[in-house]
Amino acid sequence: MGVGGWHWNDAWIFVSAVIAERLERDRALHAALPVTGATLADLLAAADFLHHSVPSRDELEEAIRRLAGAGLITVEDDMIEVAPAGEQLWRTRPFSGLSSAVMTLQSQLNRAAEPGYADWSLDEPTYAAAVREYSHRLADGR
């Protein structure tokens, strides 16, 4: 746990949410579709890209609860969006590139906000469906 109460996993999931949402926003804009946020499968893909592993259901649920409770992300069903406070945190972080973004963000989180606790849960079937969707994308080369 960090000095301010944030875990490394919180920062990992937050950075993953930023990446996933930006990718989905770009796809939607290029296809003239409405921007709706990132799915859990999108988040898993970004997390795997960053850390070469997929977060467990418990890691994902806990981080999303803490981040949403602090007002940094919003989550509805399996759609995740970076909230305005999260956008501000991301934009004002010291730029360090993706290789150290998680560590930089954990420091920023510890200085900027206290972890919260949103009343949200990730059940096993929803998590398993997101993992399957991400696995299918990998198999299809997407």
Short mmCIF file of N, CA, C and O in Angstrom, two decimals, residues 2-56:
data_model
loop_
_atom_site.label_atom_id
_atom_site.label_comp_id
_atom_site.label_asym_id
_atom_site.label_seq_id
_atom_site.Cartn_x
_atom_site.Cartn_y
_atom_site.Cartn_z
N GLY A 2 0.46 2.25 -0.70
CA GLY A 2 1.21 3.49 -0.75
C GLY A 2 1.00 4.31 0.51
O GLY A 2 0.13 4.03 1.32
N VAL A 3 1.81 5.33 0.64
CA VAL A 3 1.74 6.20 1.81
C VAL A 3 0.35 6.80 1.96
O VAL A 3 -0.18 6.91 3.05
N GLY A 4 -0.27 7.21 0.86
CA GLY A 4 -1.59 7.82 0.91
C GLY A 4 -2.73 6.83 0.87
O GLY A 4 -3.88 7.22 0.82
N GLY A 5 -2.45 5.56 0.87
CA GLY A 5 -3.50 4.56 0.90
C GLY A 5 -3.81 3.89 -0.42
O GLY A 5 -4.63 2.97 -0.47
N TRP A 6 -3.20 4.32 -1.50
CA TRP A 6 -3.46 3.71 -2.80
C TRP A 6 -2.53 2.54 -3.04
O TRP A 6 -1.35 2.60 -2.71
N HIS A 7 -3.03 1.50 -3.66
CA HIS A 7 -2.24 0.31 -4.00
C HIS A 7 -1.69 0.46 -5.41
O HIS A 7 -2.24 1.19 -6.24
N TRP A 8 -0.65 -0.29 -5.71
CA TRP A 8 -0.10 -0.32 -7.06
C TRP A 8 -1.18 -0.76 -8.04
O TRP A 8 -1.29 -0.21 -9.14
N ASN A 9 -1.99 -1.75 -7.65
CA ASN A 9 -3.06 -2.23 -8.54
C ASN A 9 -4.05 -1.13 -8.88
O ASN A 9 -4.60 -1.12 -9.99
N ASP A 10 -4.33 -0.22 -7.96
CA ASP A 10 -5.24 0.89 -8.24
C ASP A 10 -4.69 1.73 -9.39
O ASP A 10 -5.43 2.10 -10.32
N ALA A 11 -3.41 2.05 -9.32
CA ALA A 11 -2.78 2.84 -10.38
C ALA A 11 -2.75 2.06 -11.69
O ALA A 11 -3.00 2.63 -12.76
N TRP A 12 -2.46 0.77 -11.63
CA TRP A 12 -2.43 -0.08 -12.82
C TRP A 12 -3.80 -0.07 -13.51
O TRP A 12 -3.89 0.13 -14.72
N ILE A 13 -4.84 -0.25 -12.74
CA ILE A 13 -6.19 -0.28 -13.31
C ILE A 13 -6.59 1.11 -13.81
O ILE A 13 -7.22 1.24 -14.86
N PHE A 14 -6.20 2.16 -13.10
CA PHE A 14 -6.53 3.50 -13.55
C PHE A 14 -5.86 3.80 -14.89
O PHE A 14 -6.51 4.28 -15.83
N VAL A 15 -4.56 3.55 -15.00
CA VAL A 15 -3.85 3.79 -16.27
C VAL A 15 -4.47 2.93 -17.37
O VAL A 15 -4.66 3.40 -18.50
N SER A 16 -4.82 1.70 -17.05
CA SER A 16 -5.46 0.82 -18.03
C SER A 16 -6.80 1.39 -18.48
O SER A 16 -7.15 1.33 -19.68
N ALA A 17 -7.56 1.96 -17.56
CA ALA A 17 -8.85 2.57 -17.91
C ALA A 17 -8.65 3.77 -18.84
O ALA A 17 -9.41 3.94 -19.80
N VAL A 18 -7.64 4.57 -18.56
CA VAL A 18 -7.35 5.73 -19.43
C VAL A 18 -7.01 5.25 -20.83
O VAL A 18 -7.56 5.74 -21.82
N ILE A 19 -6.13 4.26 -20.94
CA ILE A 19 -5.73 3.75 -22.25
C ILE A 19 -6.93 3.14 -22.97
O ILE A 19 -7.18 3.44 -24.14
N ALA A 20 -7.67 2.29 -22.28
CA ALA A 20 -8.82 1.61 -22.90
C ALA A 20 -9.86 2.62 -23.37
O ALA A 20 -10.38 2.51 -24.49
N GLU A 21 -10.18 3.59 -22.54
CA GLU A 21 -11.19 4.57 -22.92
C GLU A 21 -10.73 5.40 -24.11
O GLU A 21 -11.51 5.67 -25.03
N ARG A 22 -9.48 5.79 -24.14
CA ARG A 22 -8.98 6.59 -25.27
C ARG A 22 -9.01 5.78 -26.57
O ARG A 22 -9.36 6.32 -27.63
N LEU A 23 -8.63 4.52 -26.50
CA LEU A 23 -8.70 3.68 -27.70
C LEU A 23 -10.13 3.53 -28.20
O LEU A 23 -10.39 3.62 -29.40
N GLU A 24 -11.05 3.30 -27.28
CA GLU A 24 -12.46 3.16 -27.67
C GLU A 24 -13.02 4.47 -28.20
O GLU A 24 -13.81 4.48 -29.14
N ARG A 25 -12.62 5.58 -27.61
CA ARG A 25 -13.07 6.89 -28.09
C ARG A 25 -12.58 7.12 -29.52
O ARG A 25 -13.33 7.56 -30.39
N ASP A 26 -11.30 6.79 -29.78
CA ASP A 26 -10.76 6.96 -31.14
C ASP A 26 -11.50 6.07 -32.14
O ASP A 26 -11.83 6.51 -33.23
N ARG A 27 -11.75 4.80 -31.76
CA ARG A 27 -12.49 3.90 -32.66
C ARG A 27 -13.88 4.44 -32.95
O ARG A 27 -14.33 4.42 -34.09
N ALA A 28 -14.57 4.89 -31.93
CA ALA A 28 -15.93 5.40 -32.11
C ALA A 28 -15.93 6.64 -32.99
O ALA A 28 -16.77 6.76 -33.89
N LEU A 29 -15.01 7.55 -32.77
CA LEU A 29 -14.96 8.78 -33.57
C LEU A 29 -14.66 8.47 -35.04
O LEU A 29 -15.26 9.06 -35.93
N HIS A 30 -13.75 7.54 -35.30
CA HIS A 30 -13.41 7.19 -36.68
C HIS A 30 -14.55 6.47 -37.38
O HIS A 30 -14.67 6.54 -38.60
N ALA A 31 -15.39 5.78 -36.63
CA ALA A 31 -16.53 5.06 -37.21
C ALA A 31 -17.83 5.86 -37.11
O ALA A 31 -18.89 5.35 -37.44
N ALA A 32 -17.75 7.10 -36.65
CA ALA A 32 -18.92 7.96 -36.46
C ALA A 32 -19.97 7.30 -35.57
O ALA A 32 -21.16 7.38 -35.81
N LEU A 33 -19.49 6.66 -34.50
CA LEU A 33 -20.37 6.02 -33.52
C LEU A 33 -20.37 6.85 -32.24
O LEU A 33 -19.43 7.60 -31.98
N PRO A 34 -21.37 6.68 -31.39
CA PRO A 34 -21.35 7.40 -30.11
C PRO A 34 -20.22 6.88 -29.21
O PRO A 34 -19.89 5.69 -29.24
N VAL A 35 -19.66 7.77 -28.45
CA VAL A 35 -18.60 7.40 -27.51
C VAL A 35 -19.28 6.89 -26.24
O VAL A 35 -20.09 7.60 -25.64
N THR A 36 -18.96 5.66 -25.85
CA THR A 36 -19.65 5.06 -24.71
C THR A 36 -18.73 4.60 -23.59
O THR A 36 -19.20 4.09 -22.60
N GLY A 37 -17.44 4.76 -23.71
CA GLY A 37 -16.53 4.27 -22.69
C GLY A 37 -15.90 2.95 -23.10
O GLY A 37 -16.05 2.50 -24.23
N ALA A 38 -15.23 2.33 -22.17
CA ALA A 38 -14.53 1.08 -22.43
C ALA A 38 -15.22 -0.06 -21.69
O ALA A 38 -15.74 0.13 -20.60
N THR A 39 -15.20 -1.23 -22.29
CA THR A 39 -15.76 -2.41 -21.63
C THR A 39 -14.72 -3.02 -20.70
O THR A 39 -13.53 -2.67 -20.75
N LEU A 40 -15.16 -3.95 -19.89
CA LEU A 40 -14.21 -4.68 -19.04
C LEU A 40 -13.17 -5.41 -19.89
O LEU A 40 -12.00 -5.48 -19.52
N ALA A 41 -13.59 -5.96 -21.04
CA ALA A 41 -12.63 -6.65 -21.92
C ALA A 41 -11.59 -5.66 -22.44
O ALA A 41 -10.40 -6.00 -22.54
N ASP A 42 -12.01 -4.42 -22.76
CA ASP A 42 -11.07 -3.38 -23.19
C ASP A 42 -10.07 -3.08 -22.07
O ASP A 42 -8.87 -2.92 -22.31
N LEU A 43 -10.58 -2.99 -20.86
CA LEU A 43 -9.73 -2.72 -19.70
C LEU A 43 -8.73 -3.85 -19.47
O LEU A 43 -7.55 -3.61 -19.21
N LEU A 44 -9.18 -5.10 -19.60
CA LEU A 44 -8.28 -6.25 -19.46
C LEU A 44 -7.18 -6.21 -20.51
O LEU A 44 -6.02 -6.50 -20.21
N ALA A 45 -7.54 -5.85 -21.73
CA ALA A 45 -6.55 -5.76 -22.81
C ALA A 45 -5.49 -4.72 -22.49
O ALA A 45 -4.29 -4.96 -22.65
N ALA A 46 -5.92 -3.55 -22.02
CA ALA A 46 -4.98 -2.49 -21.68
C ALA A 46 -4.11 -2.89 -20.49
O ALA A 46 -2.90 -2.63 -20.47
N ALA A 47 -4.70 -3.55 -19.50
CA ALA A 47 -3.93 -4.01 -18.33
C ALA A 47 -2.88 -5.03 -18.74
O ALA A 47 -1.74 -4.98 -18.26
N ASP A 48 -3.24 -5.94 -19.63
CA ASP A 48 -2.29 -6.94 -20.12
C ASP A 48 -1.17 -6.27 -20.91
O ASP A 48 -0.01 -6.62 -20.77
N PHE A 49 -1.52 -5.28 -21.71
CA PHE A 49 -0.52 -4.53 -22.46
C PHE A 49 0.49 -3.87 -21.52
O PHE A 49 1.69 -3.91 -21.76
N LEU A 50 -0.01 -3.27 -20.45
CA LEU A 50 0.85 -2.54 -19.52
C LEU A 50 1.73 -3.45 -18.67
O LEU A 50 2.89 -3.13 -18.41
N HIS A 51 1.16 -4.54 -18.19
CA HIS A 51 1.84 -5.34 -17.17
C HIS A 51 2.05 -6.81 -17.57
O HIS A 51 2.53 -7.61 -16.78
N HIS A 52 1.66 -7.15 -18.78
CA HIS A 52 1.79 -8.52 -19.28
C HIS A 52 1.10 -9.53 -18.38
O HIS A 52 1.58 -10.64 -18.19
N SER A 53 -0.02 -9.11 -17.83
CA SER A 53 -0.87 -10.02 -17.05
C SER A 53 -2.27 -9.42 -16.99
O SER A 53 -2.45 -8.22 -17.16
N VAL A 54 -3.22 -10.28 -16.76
CA VAL A 54 -4.61 -9.88 -16.65
C VAL A 54 -4.96 -9.84 -15.16
O VAL A 54 -4.69 -10.81 -14.44
N PRO A 55 -5.53 -8.75 -14.69
CA PRO A 55 -5.88 -8.69 -13.27
C PRO A 55 -6.94 -9.74 -12.92
O PRO A 55 -7.81 -10.06 -13.75
N SER A 56 -6.85 -10.25 -11.72
CA SER A 56 -7.86 -11.19 -11.24
C SER A 56 -9.17 -10.45 -11.01
O SER A 56 -9.21 -9.21 -10.96
#
